[in-house]
Amino acid sequence: MKKKFIIILFCLILSGCSPKFDQTESGIMDDITFELISKNINLNTRVEYNIKLTNNSDYTIIQNNVLFGFINDPEEHGETTNPFRVLATGNRLNIKPGESVELSVSFSPTFYKEFTESEVRIANIYIVGYVDRLKEENRFEFTTSLALQ
């Protein structure tokens, strides 16, 4: 009985010592960066952007989704809208620290025409994913801006 108690106590202590991921403390928002590689804006066919995601964190990004969108200029009452987000393609699993992935975003020019010239100078990049293990406590998400000029 005493051995069983010691083993259970030891297991509880070990489980309490496992480090938990905290995206605010880890700086993951600053450590995952996006860079515009190229753009092709053909208002007759498609609008395409190629973006590089770089994992500068200490964690392996085991799974993630990246969405690309624009924000309309504020209306008179200060409200902004984002009528669409496009899921980037070319993503992959297990992006190790220091690795980069090239992502592509492509959409119809009809969406692009809904925005003014000033609105398409900056894109909003929304990323949601997991680091190290596919567990809710390892989930992160944030939005960042990407200059398109």
C-alpha atoms as a PDB file:
ATOM      1  CA  MET A   1       0.000   0.000   0.000  1.00  0.00           C
ATOM      2  CA  LYS A   2       2.825   2.388   0.893  1.00  0.00           C
ATOM      3  CA  LYS A   3       4.600   1.662  -2.440  1.00  0.00           C
ATOM      4  CA  LYS A   4       1.393   2.338  -4.349  1.00  0.00           C
ATOM      5  CA  PHE A   5       0.957   5.681  -2.570  1.00  0.00           C
ATOM      6  CA  ILE A   6       4.553   6.718  -3.353  1.00  0.00           C
ATOM      7  CA  ILE A   7       4.163   5.775  -7.038  1.00  0.00           C
ATOM      8  CA  ILE A   8       0.892   7.729  -7.336  1.00  0.00           C
ATOM      9  CA  LEU A   9       2.437  10.719  -5.558  1.00  0.00           C
ATOM     10  CA  PHE A  10       5.483  10.582  -7.839  1.00  0.00           C
ATOM     11  CA  CYS A  11       3.260  10.482 -10.960  1.00  0.00           C
ATOM     12  CA  LEU A  12       1.231  13.467  -9.744  1.00  0.00           C
ATOM     13  CA  ILE A  13       4.390  15.467  -9.111  1.00  0.00           C
ATOM     14  CA  LEU A  14       5.765  14.663 -12.571  1.00  0.00           C
ATOM     15  CA  SER A  15       2.522  15.548 -14.322  1.00  0.00           C
ATOM     16  CA  GLY A  16       2.418  18.871 -12.496  1.00  0.00           C
ATOM     17  CA  CYS A  17       5.927  19.723 -13.652  1.00  0.00           C
ATOM     18  CA  SER A  18       5.313  19.405 -17.372  1.00  0.00           C
ATOM     19  CA  PRO A  19       5.766  22.771 -19.065  1.00  0.00           C
ATOM     20  CA  LYS A  20       2.622  24.290 -20.542  1.00  0.00           C
ATOM     21  CA  PHE A  21       2.631  26.400 -23.667  1.00  0.00           C
ATOM     22  CA  ASP A  22       1.514  29.993 -23.185  1.00  0.00           C
ATOM     23  CA  GLN A  23       1.427  31.955 -26.407  1.00  0.00           C
ATOM     24  CA  THR A  24       1.622  35.299 -24.625  1.00  0.00           C
ATOM     25  CA  GLU A  25       4.706  34.352 -22.606  1.00  0.00           C
ATOM     26  CA  SER A  26       6.381  32.435 -25.431  1.00  0.00           C
ATOM     27  CA  GLY A  27       6.315  35.354 -27.851  1.00  0.00           C
ATOM     28  CA  ILE A  28       5.011  33.044 -30.598  1.00  0.00           C
ATOM     29  CA  MET A  29       3.202  36.020 -32.119  1.00  0.00           C
ATOM     30  CA  ASP A  30       6.551  37.697 -32.729  1.00  0.00           C
ATOM     31  CA  ASP A  31       8.370  34.481 -33.641  1.00  0.00           C
ATOM     32  CA  ILE A  32       6.191  33.397 -36.560  1.00  0.00           C
ATOM     33  CA  THR A  33       6.792  35.871 -39.353  1.00  0.00           C
ATOM     34  CA  PHE A  34       5.305  36.431 -42.786  1.00  0.00           C
ATOM     35  CA  GLU A  35       6.998  37.950 -45.817  1.00  0.00           C
ATOM     36  CA  LEU A  36       5.581  38.808 -49.236  1.00  0.00           C
ATOM     37  CA  ILE A  37       7.555  36.931 -51.897  1.00  0.00           C
ATOM     38  CA  SER A  38       5.586  37.858 -55.018  1.00  0.00           C
ATOM     39  CA  LYS A  39       2.246  39.052 -56.263  1.00  0.00           C
ATOM     40  CA  ASN A  40       0.404  38.769 -59.545  1.00  0.00           C
ATOM     41  CA  ILE A  41      -2.624  40.976 -59.899  1.00  0.00           C
ATOM     42  CA  ASN A  42      -4.463  40.275 -63.127  1.00  0.00           C
ATOM     43  CA  LEU A  43      -7.917  41.781 -62.833  1.00  0.00           C
ATOM     44  CA  ASN A  44      -9.088  39.688 -65.806  1.00  0.00           C
ATOM     45  CA  THR A  45      -8.215  36.268 -64.362  1.00  0.00           C
ATOM     46  CA  ARG A  46      -6.835  35.797 -60.810  1.00  0.00           C
ATOM     47  CA  VAL A  47      -5.175  37.689 -58.009  1.00  0.00           C
ATOM     48  CA  GLU A  48      -2.279  35.740 -56.453  1.00  0.00           C
ATOM     49  CA  TYR A  49       0.121  36.344 -53.595  1.00  0.00           C
ATOM     50  CA  ASN A  50       3.033  34.147 -52.502  1.00  0.00           C
ATOM     51  CA  ILE A  51       3.982  34.491 -48.849  1.00  0.00           C
ATOM     52  CA  LYS A  52       6.769  32.975 -46.790  1.00  0.00           C
ATOM     53  CA  LEU A  53       5.930  31.811 -43.262  1.00  0.00           C
ATOM     54  CA  THR A  54       9.035  31.440 -41.073  1.00  0.00           C
ATOM     55  CA  ASN A  55       9.023  29.710 -37.701  1.00  0.00           C
ATOM     56  CA  ASN A  56      11.562  31.590 -35.564  1.00  0.00           C
ATOM     57  CA  SER A  57      10.150  30.150 -32.332  1.00  0.00           C
ATOM     58  CA  ASP A  58      11.577  27.409 -30.129  1.00  0.00           C
ATOM     59  CA  TYR A  59       8.566  25.207 -30.947  1.00  0.00           C
ATOM     60  CA  THR A  60       7.657  22.896 -33.813  1.00  0.00           C
ATOM     61  CA  ILE A  61       4.430  24.058 -35.440  1.00  0.00           C
ATOM     62  CA  ILE A  62       2.767  20.695 -35.848  1.00  0.00           C
ATOM     63  CA  GLN A  63      -0.386  21.967 -37.531  1.00  0.00           C
ATOM     64  CA  ASN A  64      -1.712  25.340 -38.644  1.00  0.00           C
ATOM     65  CA  ASN A  65      -4.021  27.186 -41.002  1.00  0.00           C
ATOM     66  CA  VAL A  66      -3.224  30.570 -42.485  1.00  0.00           C
ATOM     67  CA  LEU A  67      -5.968  32.852 -43.791  1.00  0.00           C
ATOM     68  CA  PHE A  68      -5.449  35.976 -45.880  1.00  0.00           C
ATOM     69  CA  GLY A  69      -7.832  38.932 -46.097  1.00  0.00           C
ATOM     70  CA  PHE A  70      -8.248  42.665 -46.369  1.00  0.00           C
ATOM     71  CA  ILE A  71     -10.031  45.037 -44.021  1.00  0.00           C
ATOM     72  CA  ASN A  72     -12.256  47.723 -45.473  1.00  0.00           C
ATOM     73  CA  ASP A  73     -11.523  51.315 -44.491  1.00  0.00           C
ATOM     74  CA  PRO A  74     -13.597  52.339 -41.461  1.00  0.00           C
ATOM     75  CA  GLU A  75     -17.090  53.571 -42.183  1.00  0.00           C
ATOM     76  CA  GLU A  76     -18.450  56.798 -40.699  1.00  0.00           C
ATOM     77  CA  HIS A  77     -19.235  55.119 -37.377  1.00  0.00           C
ATOM     78  CA  GLY A  78     -15.741  53.539 -37.211  1.00  0.00           C
ATOM     79  CA  GLU A  79     -16.760  49.958 -38.032  1.00  0.00           C
ATOM     80  CA  THR A  80     -14.607  47.875 -40.356  1.00  0.00           C
ATOM     81  CA  THR A  81     -15.562  44.704 -42.146  1.00  0.00           C
ATOM     82  CA  ASN A  82     -13.736  41.836 -43.774  1.00  0.00           C
ATOM     83  CA  PRO A  83     -16.067  40.273 -46.322  1.00  0.00           C
ATOM     84  CA  PHE A  84     -13.777  37.337 -47.034  1.00  0.00           C
ATOM     85  CA  ARG A  85     -10.740  35.363 -45.945  1.00  0.00           C
ATOM     86  CA  VAL A  86      -8.847  32.995 -48.208  1.00  0.00           C
ATOM     87  CA  LEU A  87      -7.148  29.860 -46.893  1.00  0.00           C
ATOM     88  CA  ALA A  88      -3.500  29.773 -47.992  1.00  0.00           C
ATOM     89  CA  THR A  89      -2.303  26.661 -49.830  1.00  0.00           C
ATOM     90  CA  GLY A  90       1.097  24.974 -49.701  1.00  0.00           C
ATOM     91  CA  ASN A  91       1.089  24.669 -45.939  1.00  0.00           C
ATOM     92  CA  ARG A  92       2.506  21.585 -44.251  1.00  0.00           C
ATOM     93  CA  LEU A  93       2.752  19.845 -40.903  1.00  0.00           C
ATOM     94  CA  ASN A  94       5.722  19.876 -38.509  1.00  0.00           C
ATOM     95  CA  ILE A  95       7.437  23.160 -39.340  1.00  0.00           C
ATOM     96  CA  LYS A  96      10.534  23.021 -37.165  1.00  0.00           C
ATOM     97  CA  PRO A  97      12.244  26.029 -35.549  1.00  0.00           C
ATOM     98  CA  GLY A  98      14.118  27.985 -38.227  1.00  0.00           C
ATOM     99  CA  GLU A  99      12.170  26.462 -41.130  1.00  0.00           C
ATOM    100  CA  SER A 100      10.116  28.348 -43.707  1.00  0.00           C
ATOM    101  CA  VAL A 101       7.144  27.393 -45.859  1.00  0.00           C
ATOM    102  CA  GLU A 102       5.987  29.133 -49.017  1.00  0.00           C
ATOM    103  CA  LEU A 103       2.244  29.719 -49.073  1.00  0.00           C
ATOM    104  CA  SER A 104       0.028  30.762 -51.971  1.00  0.00           C
ATOM    105  CA  VAL A 105      -3.158  32.765 -51.877  1.00  0.00           C
ATOM    106  CA  SER A 106      -5.313  33.023 -54.978  1.00  0.00           C
ATOM    107  CA  PHE A 107      -8.769  34.457 -55.491  1.00  0.00           C
ATOM    108  CA  SER A 108     -11.121  35.956 -58.029  1.00  0.00           C
ATOM    109  CA  PRO A 109     -10.620  39.588 -59.012  1.00  0.00           C
ATOM    110  CA  THR A 110     -14.269  40.284 -58.140  1.00  0.00           C
ATOM    111  CA  PHE A 111     -13.320  40.093 -54.438  1.00  0.00           C
ATOM    112  CA  TYR A 112     -10.328  42.343 -55.022  1.00  0.00           C
ATOM    113  CA  LYS A 113     -12.465  45.003 -56.738  1.00  0.00           C
ATOM    114  CA  GLU A 114     -14.564  45.406 -53.559  1.00  0.00           C
ATOM    115  CA  PHE A 115     -11.644  47.219 -51.901  1.00  0.00           C
ATOM    116  CA  THR A 116     -10.101  50.624 -52.506  1.00  0.00           C
ATOM    117  CA  GLU A 117      -6.478  51.002 -53.555  1.00  0.00           C
ATOM    118  CA  SER A 118      -5.471  51.996 -50.025  1.00  0.00           C
ATOM    119  CA  GLU A 119      -7.168  48.905 -48.556  1.00  0.00           C
ATOM    120  CA  VAL A 120      -5.144  46.453 -50.652  1.00  0.00           C
ATOM    121  CA  ARG A 121      -1.781  47.816 -49.553  1.00  0.00           C
ATOM    122  CA  ILE A 122      -1.939  45.791 -46.333  1.00  0.00           C
ATOM    123  CA  ALA A 123      -3.282  42.292 -45.819  1.00  0.00           C
ATOM    124  CA  ASN A 124      -4.442  40.736 -42.591  1.00  0.00           C
ATOM    125  CA  ILE A 125      -2.903  37.345 -41.960  1.00  0.00           C
ATOM    126  CA  TYR A 126      -4.766  35.173 -39.479  1.00  0.00           C
ATOM    127  CA  ILE A 127      -3.022  32.028 -38.223  1.00  0.00           C
ATOM    128  CA  VAL A 128      -4.344  29.349 -35.913  1.00  0.00           C
ATOM    129  CA  GLY A 129      -2.377  26.245 -35.015  1.00  0.00           C
ATOM    130  CA  TYR A 130      -0.699  23.998 -32.496  1.00  0.00           C
ATOM    131  CA  VAL A 131       2.866  23.692 -31.302  1.00  0.00           C
ATOM    132  CA  ASP A 132       4.659  20.518 -30.209  1.00  0.00           C
ATOM    133  CA  ARG A 133       1.499  18.450 -29.516  1.00  0.00           C
ATOM    134  CA  LEU A 134      -2.033  18.500 -30.847  1.00  0.00           C
ATOM    135  CA  LYS A 135      -3.612  19.525 -27.537  1.00  0.00           C
ATOM    136  CA  GLU A 136      -5.876  22.440 -26.717  1.00  0.00           C
ATOM    137  CA  GLU A 137      -3.335  23.927 -24.302  1.00  0.00           C
ATOM    138  CA  ASN A 138      -0.803  24.099 -27.168  1.00  0.00           C
ATOM    139  CA  ARG A 139      -3.154  26.025 -29.456  1.00  0.00           C
ATOM    140  CA  PHE A 140      -2.250  29.512 -30.641  1.00  0.00           C
ATOM    141  CA  GLU A 141      -3.911  32.087 -32.846  1.00  0.00           C
ATOM    142  CA  PHE A 142      -3.221  35.648 -33.806  1.00  0.00           C
ATOM    143  CA  THR A 143      -3.671  38.179 -36.578  1.00  0.00           C
ATOM    144  CA  THR A 144      -0.853  40.202 -38.045  1.00  0.00           C
ATOM    145  CA  SER A 145      -0.491  42.662 -40.896  1.00  0.00           C
ATOM    146  CA  LEU A 146       1.525  42.160 -44.059  1.00  0.00           C
ATOM    147  CA  ALA A 147       2.592  45.031 -46.331  1.00  0.00           C
ATOM    148  CA  LEU A 148       1.819  44.221 -49.958  1.00  0.00           C
ATOM    149  CA  GLN A 149       3.829  47.012 -51.606  1.00  0.00           C
END
